[in-house]
């Protein structure tokens, strides 16, 4: 069902929120009559932070105006005549508003559609039997409670406003009566100048009148004092509720959003928009400001008419409390909407967006503040709450284009600073501790600004820190820097001292982080299975004898993760895992999604699995010995022992190999591979990825084609058309397979393991270079047929 149809069925506060999205900037009639067209456009493909996308936005604006004009022309009848005029007016209005800033139209429509979808989703009656339904229901209850508190605060604020007006009216009348008592007193004083007869005639009346007025003033003074105390108590109640509501929004909801933002850096689900948080913060700001103004008016009334009592101290406490509350709100809602990259390479352009959630409501945009970005060290970040002058932090690094003015977007009501062209020119590193490398050193970017509200009544200095960043100078450092970021994002605790993380974590916690990262990097819904995680545990802890259930209680240290090399290897666990992700992302993604790659299987497991299957059955597993490698294992006859079967392992393929010939084509080349484990014909799995055969060239020559062969398993194809010209080609352009060494076995007895297999994982790099030298003269021979 279209979103607009569902949006029209909203009720209560949700309907009010939906209606408030529209106005002169985008009339609701346009949404109604162009609903299908609006929802069918690809608004999300436009990057609002990229000025070069403006031409796309301009095309959408022109299309929208054209659609609106077409809709207007097709209106008929008496009502149609009026609607035709109105729609034509809206077309002209939108063109006038957005012709010079079409990206703002896109921003406006994206905001409207996103908010409508959220309101519809929240209003939907999702089944409580599903986890998603339960979560949505829980969120709806939480939102409902927050909205109920806002309604209570609105009523309390309205009540105190009424009481304040009543107090002001009574005080004004009291002052009038007080002036009357002064006039009577002046008249009594003037009687001394009159003759005694006249004085005796007028004095009793004036004395009686004075006594009556003074008695009233005494009673009214007590009444005014009571009114003031009652009003102060009501304000105390309002401020207590305000502080509680603000704690829920800032310390729970906003902190949770920041945590989701941090996990999104590891590949978790997007943190979600800030619209609802901004609406809450703006309601807080509006309510706080109303109460603050009321307290200031009450203080002004007290100064106009001082009455002895505790009210002065109460008002001072209220004023101090309300100032603390609004200061906490403003400083906490200065946030980083778009984080800078956490692996930050010097001399490379990067972007970030800072946003003030209450900027529009407090009219900060009337005098747009400037934001400055500064990179600081971990030690300086630990002293962050005590920092009063960011200029004392210079010398840690130099960021180009690090100043930006906050801009107010009328359509969405957001106040933000978009840093589009920052670049880290240089960085000053600290002395490293022990085994710590440069890719373990954390920095952060400090964003700072200053602005005033309420006609300079209050001046705020706001600061916020980015997520920790690791600075690199070369792409080769990216792998280890990513490990530092992954560990920090996954295991950081809210409210921590920057940037403390545990040195060891439970294995299931790490599994969750690895699975999240793997799915994000590979961009696949197929994550790591329980069997995959068991394999990873065996690899990480270098043991295959532990029961899988035991891994759940085991812990892994940072050193085991990415500081200590795996036994017998020159790389760490993370470096191996990252290599698998990189290879899968770039070259194996469709096959991983199809379930064609088992991947996380060791050599012995592969042998056990294949020996029970027919000859020609094969599987794909990630190499144990090489970063970013995948190998093919298959079962076939042992040429040295007729009648005996064994498992063969092909040299691992790497990204370099797949840049020459794809995995599917390589599998197609090898005729001895028949069934993908357990029993799927290979063409059924891989044929849709085969490269179509080359056609004849127009100049009368047949183009040669690279094709992979394994000499020991090469068979003559009786069909010449299916046997194109090829060059013998091994698994790698650098380390490939010569005719006698393309697979293993056979080899000399000294190179066979206990099972009679040649173990590539135990060879040295020098042996592979020798193989290359032996192979080169033979690989230069081409076979072909001249037409």
XYZ file of C-alpha atoms in Angstrom:
787
model
C 0.000 0.000 0.000
C 1.278 3.475 -0.876
C 2.662 5.452 2.047
C 0.332 8.386 1.381
C -2.768 6.181 1.597
C -1.608 4.882 4.978
C -0.545 8.350 6.147
C -4.082 9.638 5.611
C -5.313 7.025 8.090
C -3.150 8.342 10.941
C -4.890 9.666 14.010
C -4.204 11.846 17.029
C -0.685 13.120 17.563
C 0.650 11.130 14.598
C -1.787 12.887 12.261
C -0.820 16.236 13.741
C 2.871 15.467 13.198
C 2.186 14.450 9.621
C 0.200 17.618 8.884
C 2.928 19.800 10.410
C 5.343 18.577 7.722
C 3.562 20.704 5.122
C 3.273 24.444 4.571
C 4.275 27.085 2.078
C 7.618 25.346 1.539
C 5.728 22.277 0.261
C 1.906 22.339 0.157
C 0.037 19.242 1.243
C -2.060 19.421 -1.957
C 1.088 18.748 -3.997
C 1.749 15.667 -1.865
C -1.822 14.493 -2.411
C -2.127 14.934 -6.148
C 1.416 13.767 -6.969
C 1.636 11.014 -4.327
C 2.361 8.169 -6.748
C 4.959 10.171 -8.675
C 6.692 11.402 -5.508
C 6.993 7.907 -4.039
C 8.345 6.443 -7.275
C 11.339 8.808 -7.587
C 14.841 7.803 -6.443
C 15.381 10.628 -3.958
C 17.943 8.651 -1.953
C 20.422 8.389 -4.823
C 21.141 12.113 -4.559
C 23.950 12.985 -2.169
C 22.859 16.211 -0.510
C 26.408 16.942 0.611
C 27.783 16.878 -2.933
C 27.242 20.163 -4.835
C 27.842 18.302 -8.100
C 24.531 16.496 -7.558
C 22.663 19.770 -8.033
C 21.939 19.071 -11.706
C 20.120 15.842 -10.728
C 18.074 17.761 -8.179
C 17.287 20.405 -10.815
C 15.962 17.718 -13.168
C 13.710 16.384 -10.404
C 12.453 19.888 -9.662
C 11.654 20.462 -13.353
C 9.921 17.079 -13.548
C 7.861 17.825 -10.447
C 6.741 21.176 -11.845
C 5.883 19.548 -15.171
C 3.869 16.834 -13.406
C 2.030 19.484 -11.413
C 1.237 21.496 -14.535
C 0.013 18.358 -16.318
C -2.212 17.536 -13.354
C -3.604 21.076 -13.420
C -4.389 20.962 -17.164
C -6.453 17.793 -16.781
C -8.810 19.274 -14.179
C -12.352 19.800 -15.481
C -15.669 20.963 -14.096
C -16.503 23.741 -11.654
C -14.306 22.361 -8.847
C -11.646 21.476 -11.367
C -11.382 25.099 -12.457
C -10.458 26.248 -8.954
C -8.086 23.329 -8.466
C -6.440 24.070 -11.802
C -5.684 27.616 -10.659
C -4.401 26.401 -7.276
C -2.101 23.722 -8.719
C -0.732 26.172 -11.263
C -0.004 28.586 -8.446
C 1.824 25.868 -6.505
C 3.937 25.030 -9.575
C 5.043 28.662 -9.856
C 5.619 28.873 -6.107
C 7.837 25.767 -5.992
C 9.855 26.949 -8.982
C 10.391 30.329 -7.371
C 11.362 28.781 -4.025
C 13.737 26.042 -5.176
C 14.990 27.038 -8.623
C 18.226 28.421 -7.165
C 18.574 25.672 -4.521
C 17.089 22.440 -5.927
C 18.995 20.308 -3.377
C 16.824 21.878 -0.669
C 13.742 20.521 -2.440
C 15.251 17.039 -2.352
C 16.139 17.477 1.313
C 12.580 18.635 2.060
C 10.878 15.751 0.232
C 13.220 13.138 1.728
C 12.423 14.500 5.179
C 8.676 14.353 4.485
C 8.718 10.814 3.070
C 10.990 9.479 5.821
C 8.826 11.009 8.578
C 5.616 9.695 7.017
C 7.086 6.207 6.766
C 8.158 6.366 10.413
C 4.733 7.581 11.568
C 2.976 4.879 9.574
C 5.367 2.237 10.890
C 4.827 3.329 14.484
C 1.052 3.373 14.030
C 0.925 -0.087 12.454
C -0.385 -2.877 14.635
C 2.608 -5.211 14.395
C 2.144 -8.746 15.716
C 3.513 -9.179 19.205
C 4.466 -12.781 18.359
C 7.473 -11.669 16.307
C 10.643 -10.152 17.789
C 10.297 -7.191 15.440
C 6.708 -6.714 16.512
C 7.685 -6.807 20.162
C 10.462 -4.288 19.578
C 8.166 -1.961 17.653
C 5.511 -2.231 20.360
C 8.100 -1.491 23.028
C 9.291 1.545 21.070
C 5.712 2.729 20.621
C 5.114 2.450 24.350
C 8.297 4.379 25.088
C 7.381 7.090 22.594
C 3.881 7.238 24.017
C 5.245 7.704 27.540
C 7.551 10.493 26.372
C 4.681 12.220 24.570
C 2.462 11.863 27.645
C 5.103 13.587 29.781
C 5.325 16.387 27.239
C 1.569 16.812 27.456
C 1.804 16.925 31.261
C 4.583 19.516 30.989
C 2.476 21.565 28.594
C -0.414 21.597 31.044
C 1.866 22.460 33.968
C 3.443 25.297 32.002
C 0.037 26.604 31.012
C -1.068 26.402 34.636
C 1.948 28.346 35.896
C 1.396 30.894 33.133
C -2.188 31.431 34.315
C -1.044 31.691 37.931
C 1.665 34.159 36.958
C -0.857 36.366 35.171
C -3.168 36.216 38.173
C -0.263 37.084 40.469
C 0.685 39.994 38.238
C -2.914 41.279 38.167
C -3.239 41.027 41.970
C 0.116 42.678 42.480
C -0.798 45.535 40.166
C -4.038 46.058 42.121
C -2.069 45.830 45.385
C 0.261 48.579 44.181
C -2.722 50.724 43.248
C -4.170 50.265 46.735
C -0.771 50.919 48.246
C -0.621 54.174 46.306
C -4.077 54.941 47.676
C -2.832 54.419 51.233
C 0.037 56.805 50.537
C -2.426 59.377 49.213
C -4.543 59.041 52.351
C -1.456 59.436 54.494
C -0.529 62.557 52.569
C -3.990 63.945 53.151
C -3.728 63.242 56.879
C -0.401 65.008 56.971
C -1.855 68.042 55.209
C -4.617 68.339 57.842
C -2.074 69.916 60.183
C -2.231 73.085 58.099
C -6.025 73.331 58.346
C -8.053 75.017 61.083
C -8.958 72.671 63.977
C -12.641 72.629 63.034
C -11.890 71.467 59.475
C -9.292 68.979 60.734
C -11.760 67.414 63.192
C -14.359 67.211 60.468
C -12.151 65.341 57.916
C -9.673 63.432 60.098
C -11.971 60.607 61.362
C -13.023 59.743 57.825
C -9.447 59.621 56.573
C -8.284 57.587 59.559
C -11.055 55.053 59.031
C -10.283 54.852 55.339
C -6.580 54.444 56.085
C -7.249 51.648 58.547
C -9.444 49.829 56.058
C -6.843 50.124 53.268
C -3.984 49.076 55.538
C -5.917 46.044 56.765
C -6.590 45.090 53.155
C -2.953 45.609 52.257
C -1.848 43.378 55.113
C -4.200 40.614 54.062
C -3.309 41.028 50.383
C 0.420 41.019 51.141
C 0.026 37.635 52.813
C -2.070 36.464 49.861
C 0.552 37.652 47.370
C 3.274 35.902 49.351
C 1.250 32.697 49.290
C 0.667 33.059 45.542
C 4.393 33.510 45.021
C 5.263 30.450 47.123
C 2.604 28.347 45.393
C 3.906 29.432 41.984
C 7.483 28.627 43.005
C 6.403 25.158 44.160
C 4.655 24.557 40.842
C 7.792 25.661 39.013
C 9.823 23.265 41.153
C 7.502 20.442 40.112
C 7.788 21.445 36.454
C 11.568 21.574 36.619
C 11.775 18.175 38.301
C 9.638 16.688 35.535
C 11.645 18.568 32.915
C 14.917 17.257 34.269
C 13.543 13.703 34.349
C 12.260 13.973 30.775
C 15.530 15.478 29.604
C 17.480 12.664 31.245
C 15.404 10.074 29.373
C 15.894 11.840 26.040
C 19.563 12.796 26.375
C 20.986 10.033 28.562
C 18.931 7.202 27.106
C 17.626 7.917 23.624
C 20.449 10.161 22.370
C 23.125 7.931 23.920
C 21.499 4.898 22.273
C 21.535 6.739 18.935
C 25.239 7.487 19.380
C 25.872 3.828 20.242
C 24.022 2.733 17.098
C 26.118 5.227 15.147
C 29.270 3.655 16.571
C 28.127 0.112 15.739
C 27.197 1.286 12.237
C 30.913 1.946 11.831
C 31.385 -1.816 12.232
C 28.700 -2.594 9.694
C 25.718 -2.578 12.048
C 22.316 -1.279 10.936
C 22.112 2.471 10.250
C 21.702 4.567 13.363
C 18.488 6.065 12.007
C 17.455 9.641 11.466
C 17.498 12.394 14.052
C 14.068 13.804 13.267
C 12.216 12.388 16.253
C 15.107 13.170 18.608
C 15.203 16.715 17.290
C 11.443 17.094 17.773
C 11.794 15.962 21.399
C 14.764 18.233 22.033
C 12.919 21.167 20.494
C 9.921 20.494 22.721
C 12.280 20.425 25.695
C 13.898 23.685 24.609
C 10.544 25.368 24.104
C 9.191 24.218 27.468
C 12.404 25.071 29.323
C 12.527 28.524 27.756
C 8.872 29.206 28.640
C 9.496 28.217 32.262
C 12.676 30.278 32.361
C 10.830 33.335 31.124
C 8.110 32.744 33.717
C 10.691 32.503 36.512
C 12.328 35.713 35.313
C 8.932 37.469 35.287
C 8.242 36.199 38.790
C 11.624 37.585 39.856
C 10.746 40.915 38.251
C 7.444 41.015 40.180
C 9.317 40.319 43.408
C 11.691 43.178 42.686
C 8.762 45.484 41.945
C 7.170 44.646 45.276
C 9.613 43.182 47.805
C 7.790 41.265 50.525
C 9.830 39.709 53.319
C 9.990 35.924 53.152
C 11.792 32.941 51.576
C 10.643 33.684 48.038
C 13.882 35.425 47.022
C 15.979 32.365 47.812
C 13.477 30.057 46.092
C 13.521 32.122 42.923
C 17.316 32.177 42.892
C 17.367 28.382 43.173
C 14.784 28.053 40.398
C 16.722 30.375 38.119
C 19.954 28.472 38.751
C 18.235 25.113 38.112
C 16.561 26.198 34.879
C 19.860 27.617 33.608
C 21.611 24.316 34.348
C 18.868 22.401 32.535
C 18.998 24.499 29.388
C 22.811 24.470 29.416
C 22.811 20.678 29.580
C 20.280 20.513 26.746
C 22.196 22.847 24.428
C 25.625 21.326 25.073
C 24.348 17.743 24.757
C 22.472 18.340 21.506
C 25.561 19.629 19.701
C 26.312 16.321 17.984
C 28.127 14.821 15.017
C 25.508 13.684 12.544
C 28.030 12.348 10.009
C 31.228 11.067 11.589
C 34.598 11.626 9.925
C 36.239 8.391 8.686
C 37.662 6.431 11.590
C 40.627 5.337 9.511
C 41.940 8.706 8.429
C 44.636 8.935 5.806
C 46.763 12.055 5.685
C 46.561 14.268 2.622
C 43.148 12.798 1.793
C 39.862 14.697 1.597
C 37.175 13.781 4.123
C 33.808 15.124 5.270
C 31.819 15.474 8.490
C 28.531 17.065 9.562
C 27.832 18.676 12.932
C 24.280 19.488 13.992
C 22.618 21.426 16.807
C 19.276 19.756 17.502
C 17.772 22.805 19.239
C 19.274 25.445 16.950
C 16.086 26.282 15.104
C 13.910 26.501 18.206
C 16.342 28.811 20.042
C 16.802 30.983 16.924
C 20.546 30.389 16.932
C 20.461 30.677 13.136
C 19.634 34.385 13.398
C 23.349 34.892 14.037
C 24.873 31.723 12.509
C 27.748 30.410 14.650
C 31.024 29.126 13.262
C 32.315 25.641 14.070
C 36.005 24.767 14.271
C 37.479 21.254 13.959
C 40.734 20.302 15.704
C 42.416 16.901 15.936
C 43.570 16.006 19.449
C 45.315 13.050 21.059
C 43.865 10.386 23.337
C 45.515 12.024 26.347
C 43.942 15.374 25.496
C 40.589 13.677 24.962
C 40.788 12.284 28.503
C 41.063 15.856 29.772
C 38.226 16.963 27.469
C 35.747 18.051 30.194
C 38.441 20.338 31.629
C 39.439 21.906 28.303
C 38.455 25.575 28.172
C 40.573 26.786 25.283
C 41.006 24.585 22.241
C 43.781 26.795 20.930
C 46.062 25.238 23.539
C 45.668 21.998 21.569
C 47.476 23.190 18.451
C 50.493 21.192 17.400
C 48.873 17.728 17.460
C 47.870 18.009 13.844
C 46.842 20.421 11.141
C 43.467 20.121 9.417
C 42.876 22.143 6.280
C 39.445 23.749 5.755
C 38.563 23.167 9.396
C 36.173 26.119 9.846
C 32.545 26.070 8.768
C 29.489 28.273 9.402
C 26.323 26.528 10.534
C 23.491 26.790 8.008
C 19.766 26.677 8.712
C 17.594 24.614 6.361
C 14.109 26.072 6.443
C 12.389 23.032 4.950
C 13.615 20.591 7.584
C 14.286 22.993 10.449
C 17.843 21.731 10.897
C 20.881 23.781 11.847
C 24.114 22.096 10.779
C 27.677 22.659 9.608
C 28.777 20.535 6.668
C 32.553 20.165 6.419
C 32.991 19.085 2.801
C 36.692 19.477 2.076
C 38.700 18.793 5.209
C 42.135 17.218 4.905
C 44.642 16.198 7.577
C 47.908 17.753 6.489
C 50.124 16.399 9.257
C 49.974 14.656 12.625
C 52.251 14.614 15.653
C 52.417 11.183 17.249
C 53.097 10.407 20.884
C 55.668 7.964 22.210
C 54.273 4.448 21.852
C 54.084 1.993 24.722
C 55.579 -1.494 24.501
C 54.345 -3.438 21.495
C 51.851 -0.756 20.460
C 52.114 0.206 16.795
C 51.149 3.440 15.063
C 47.898 1.803 13.927
C 46.881 1.323 17.569
C 47.231 5.020 18.437
C 43.863 6.778 18.678
C 43.020 10.398 18.008
C 39.732 12.254 17.876
C 38.397 15.347 16.156
C 37.073 18.033 18.467
C 34.303 20.248 17.068
C 33.798 23.521 18.940
C 31.512 26.544 18.625
C 30.103 29.470 20.605
C 26.780 31.264 20.331
C 24.258 33.204 22.384
C 20.492 32.899 22.815
C 17.763 35.183 24.063
C 19.416 38.431 23.063
C 22.731 37.466 24.630
C 20.982 36.410 27.847
C 22.920 33.158 27.753
C 26.205 32.435 25.994
C 27.137 28.819 25.301
C 30.455 27.236 24.435
C 29.721 23.833 22.937
C 32.172 21.029 22.161
C 31.835 17.457 20.977
C 34.280 14.660 20.184
C 34.190 12.372 17.173
C 34.514 8.637 17.457
C 38.184 7.668 17.810
C 40.167 7.838 14.589
C 43.378 6.079 13.612
C 45.673 8.112 11.374
C 47.549 6.333 8.594
C 49.906 7.595 5.904
C 49.774 4.618 3.533
C 47.115 2.172 2.365
C 49.149 -0.768 3.666
C 48.277 0.382 7.212
C 44.548 0.249 6.586
C 44.180 -3.388 7.636
C 45.645 -2.963 11.123
C 43.986 0.421 11.636
C 40.605 -1.129 10.844
C 41.242 -3.743 13.527
C 41.787 -1.012 16.133
C 38.581 0.738 15.077
C 36.584 -2.514 15.008
C 37.663 -3.438 18.537
C 36.922 0.056 19.868
C 33.504 0.340 18.216
C 32.450 -3.112 19.342
C 33.517 -3.021 22.974
C 33.454 0.641 24.052
C 31.205 1.339 27.033
C 28.966 4.445 27.154
C 30.441 7.219 29.244
C 33.923 5.698 29.213
C 37.149 7.591 29.708
C 38.483 8.167 26.162
C 39.302 5.731 24.702
C 39.408 2.901 27.203
C 38.374 -0.530 25.926
C 38.802 -3.950 27.528
C 41.973 -5.807 26.622
C 40.091 -9.112 26.422
C 36.509 -10.033 25.568
C 34.390 -13.150 25.478
C 34.625 -15.048 22.213
C 30.843 -14.811 21.505
C 31.108 -11.009 21.769
C 33.885 -11.008 19.205
C 31.896 -13.384 17.002
C 29.025 -10.902 16.954
C 31.384 -8.112 15.888
C 33.057 -10.264 13.200
C 29.720 -11.396 11.796
C 28.446 -7.807 11.674
C 31.596 -6.651 9.902
C 31.604 -9.572 7.475
C 28.000 -9.035 6.363
C 28.616 -5.320 5.872
C 31.883 -5.714 3.963
C 30.621 -8.500 1.727
C 27.230 -6.752 1.473
C 25.418 -10.005 1.958
C 22.541 -11.247 4.085
C 24.391 -14.525 4.423
C 26.488 -14.033 7.506
C 28.733 -16.432 9.410
C 27.071 -19.681 10.442
C 27.639 -21.489 13.719
C 29.979 -23.890 11.890
C 31.920 -20.928 10.453
C 32.327 -19.437 13.910
C 33.553 -22.753 15.318
C 36.176 -22.873 12.572
C 37.220 -19.298 13.358
C 37.513 -20.167 17.044
C 39.716 -23.147 16.230
C 41.892 -20.907 14.091
C 42.003 -18.052 16.607
C 42.889 -20.306 19.531
C 45.060 -22.645 17.423
C 43.257 -25.745 18.611
C 40.854 -28.172 16.987
C 40.477 -30.434 20.026
C 38.296 -28.170 22.167
C 34.580 -28.874 22.227
C 32.671 -26.122 20.390
C 30.624 -25.439 23.520
C 33.835 -24.562 25.368
C 34.489 -21.605 23.084
C 31.488 -19.758 24.491
C 33.258 -19.229 27.789
C 36.697 -18.473 26.371
C 38.147 -14.996 26.113
C 40.304 -13.481 23.417
C 42.818 -10.725 24.007
C 43.688 -7.856 21.728
C 47.153 -9.337 21.276
C 45.674 -12.634 20.069
C 43.364 -10.714 17.756
C 45.847 -8.497 15.947
C 49.248 -8.306 17.565
C 50.579 -11.873 17.770
C 51.012 -13.903 14.578
C 49.200 -17.206 14.252
C 51.423 -20.263 14.936
C 53.640 -20.971 11.938
C 52.414 -17.871 10.066
C 53.620 -14.339 9.560
C 50.176 -12.771 9.941
C 47.606 -12.308 12.708
C 44.111 -13.732 13.023
C 42.519 -10.430 12.016
C 44.803 -9.977 9.005
C 43.783 -13.413 7.762
C 40.081 -12.741 8.379
C 40.250 -9.322 6.731
C 41.906 -10.905 3.702
C 38.976 -13.321 3.418
C 36.502 -10.433 3.562
C 38.390 -8.437 0.953
C 38.603 -11.355 -1.476
C 34.952 -12.264 -1.022
C 33.787 -8.674 -1.422
C 35.689 -8.056 -4.643
C 35.548 -11.408 -6.429
C 33.400 -14.018 -4.686
C 30.277 -12.203 -3.511
C 27.730 -13.894 -5.840
C 29.145 -17.347 -5.111
C 29.091 -16.698 -1.348
C 25.479 -15.539 -1.592
C 24.602 -18.661 -3.590
C 26.068 -20.841 -0.853
C 28.622 -22.241 -3.302
C 31.568 -21.420 -1.006
C 31.922 -23.341 2.229
C 34.997 -21.239 2.874
C 35.678 -21.769 6.545
C 36.863 -25.385 6.364
C 40.358 -26.668 7.089
C 42.215 -29.228 4.994
C 41.452 -32.223 7.197
C 37.738 -31.354 7.362
C 37.650 -31.015 3.578
C 39.269 -34.414 3.174
C 36.805 -36.066 5.560
C 33.872 -34.493 3.762
C 35.011 -35.363 0.234
C 36.161 -38.955 0.757
C 32.549 -40.082 1.182
C 31.547 -38.535 -2.156
C 31.960 -39.674 -5.797
C 35.092 -38.778 -7.763
C 34.972 -35.266 -9.167
C 33.216 -33.803 -6.126
C 34.855 -30.580 -5.035
C 34.497 -27.760 -2.541
C 35.879 -24.256 -2.098
C 37.674 -23.295 1.104
C 39.706 -20.301 2.202
C 43.450 -20.849 2.337
C 45.045 -21.324 5.747
C 48.490 -20.314 4.550
C 47.832 -17.221 2.460
C 46.025 -13.980 3.218
C 43.110 -13.519 0.825
C 43.380 -16.916 -0.838
C 40.827 -19.579 -1.747
C 41.567 -23.111 -2.908
C 39.704 -25.975 -4.561
C 39.760 -29.397 -2.951
C 38.415 -32.425 -4.859
C 38.381 -36.177 -4.639
C 39.867 -38.313 -7.447
C 41.924 -41.443 -8.134
C 45.529 -41.663 -6.923
C 47.642 -42.068 -10.094
C 50.415 -43.707 -8.082
C 48.112 -46.298 -6.525
C 45.432 -47.531 -8.925
C 42.093 -48.172 -7.230
C 42.878 -45.840 -4.367
C 41.131 -42.476 -4.023
C 42.502 -39.336 -2.439
C 41.769 -35.621 -1.965
C 43.705 -33.104 -4.050
C 44.188 -29.411 -3.242
C 44.847 -26.740 -5.843
C 47.214 -23.881 -5.125
C 45.232 -20.952 -3.617
C 43.800 -18.308 -5.894
C 44.183 -14.660 -4.907
C 42.662 -11.402 -6.089
C 45.411 -11.161 -8.742
C 44.283 -14.459 -10.225
C 40.639 -13.411 -10.375
C 41.570 -10.141 -12.057
C 42.753 -12.351 -14.961
C 40.074 -15.049 -14.974
C 37.029 -15.396 -12.753
C 36.408 -18.244 -10.345
C 33.445 -19.515 -12.361
C 35.480 -19.623 -15.582
C 38.346 -21.416 -13.832
C 35.970 -24.046 -12.499
C 34.466 -24.378 -15.970
C 37.965 -24.939 -17.400
C 38.657 -27.908 -15.128
C 36.742 -30.820 -16.654
C 37.606 -33.148 -13.801
C 35.480 -31.038 -11.412
C 31.983 -32.448 -11.704
C 29.915 -31.879 -8.551
C 29.963 -29.074 -6.020
C 29.797 -30.565 -2.552
C 27.626 -32.317 -1.608
C 26.089 -33.297 -4.959
C 25.209 -30.304 -7.150
C 26.318 -30.418 -10.798
C 28.824 -27.613 -11.227
C 27.158 -26.113 -14.297
C 23.911 -25.844 -12.363
C 25.694 -23.636 -9.819
C 28.233 -21.703 -11.876
C 27.041 -21.601 -15.510
C 25.209 -18.299 -15.093
C 28.573 -16.691 -14.261
C 30.545 -18.171 -17.194
C 32.025 -15.700 -19.653
C 30.473 -16.179 -23.124
C 32.911 -17.603 -25.710
C 34.715 -15.117 -27.938
C 33.432 -14.677 -31.484
C 35.581 -14.477 -34.625
C 37.304 -11.188 -35.255
C 36.262 -9.266 -38.344
C 39.794 -9.323 -39.750
C 39.678 -13.100 -40.191
C 41.684 -14.111 -37.130
C 40.569 -16.108 -34.131
C 41.320 -14.414 -30.847
C 43.312 -16.472 -28.345
C 41.770 -17.171 -24.965
C 43.376 -17.759 -21.596
C 42.257 -21.018 -20.090
C 43.316 -22.804 -16.945
C 44.551 -26.393 -17.049
C 45.831 -28.864 -14.508
C 48.200 -31.068 -16.511
C 47.630 -34.243 -14.480
C 43.867 -33.954 -15.099
C 43.847 -32.626 -18.650
C 41.504 -34.593 -20.914
C 40.991 -34.351 -24.646
C 37.718 -32.750 -25.557
C 36.198 -34.460 -28.613
C 34.285 -31.331 -29.565
C 36.685 -28.870 -31.280
C 34.146 -26.045 -30.999
C 34.155 -26.462 -27.248
C 37.952 -26.525 -27.082
C 39.043 -22.908 -27.768
C 42.576 -21.801 -28.228
C 44.141 -21.395 -24.814
C 47.296 -20.753 -22.915
C 48.201 -23.065 -20.054
C 47.541 -21.003 -16.978
C 47.862 -21.783 -13.311
C 46.249 -20.326 -10.273
C 48.265 -17.130 -10.065
C 50.017 -14.834 -12.551
C 52.998 -14.873 -10.207
C 52.795 -18.322 -8.632
C 51.021 -20.650 -11.075
C 51.276 -24.326 -11.889
C 53.909 -25.759 -14.256
C 52.920 -28.967 -16.033
C 54.371 -31.237 -13.347
C 53.666 -28.988 -10.376
C 50.182 -27.565 -10.980
C 48.653 -29.726 -8.247
C 49.906 -31.756 -5.366
C 50.545 -34.675 -5.164
C 52.584 -36.132 -6.868
C 55.800 -34.829 -5.291
C 58.850 -36.308 -3.698
C 58.307 -38.395 -0.559
C 59.966 -35.731 1.569
C 57.129 -33.340 0.703
C 54.253 -35.705 1.556
C 52.430 -35.554 4.868
C 51.195 -38.552 6.861
C 48.129 -38.852 4.633
C 50.191 -38.843 1.456
C 49.159 -35.260 0.607
C 51.516 -32.478 -0.320
C 50.810 -29.766 2.233
C 51.044 -26.331 0.630
C 50.547 -24.734 4.007
C 53.984 -26.024 5.074
C 55.993 -24.867 2.040
C 58.265 -21.875 2.044
C 58.022 -18.893 -0.274
C 61.395 -19.740 -1.809
C 60.032 -23.034 -3.157
C 57.243 -21.195 -4.917
C 59.720 -18.860 -6.610
C 61.687 -21.861 -7.845
C 58.484 -23.257 -9.306
C 57.908 -19.977 -11.096
C 61.358 -20.078 -12.678
C 60.777 -23.661 -13.861
C 57.404 -22.729 -15.319
C 58.047 -19.559 -17.300
C 59.519 -20.995 -20.525
C 56.637 -23.436 -20.789
C 53.897 -20.863 -20.250
C 55.043 -18.730 -23.148
C 53.918 -21.348 -25.648
C 50.629 -20.646 -27.292
C 48.589 -23.152 -29.208
C 46.114 -21.911 -31.737
C 44.701 -22.291 -35.176
C 45.101 -19.676 -37.836
C 42.013 -19.097 -39.857
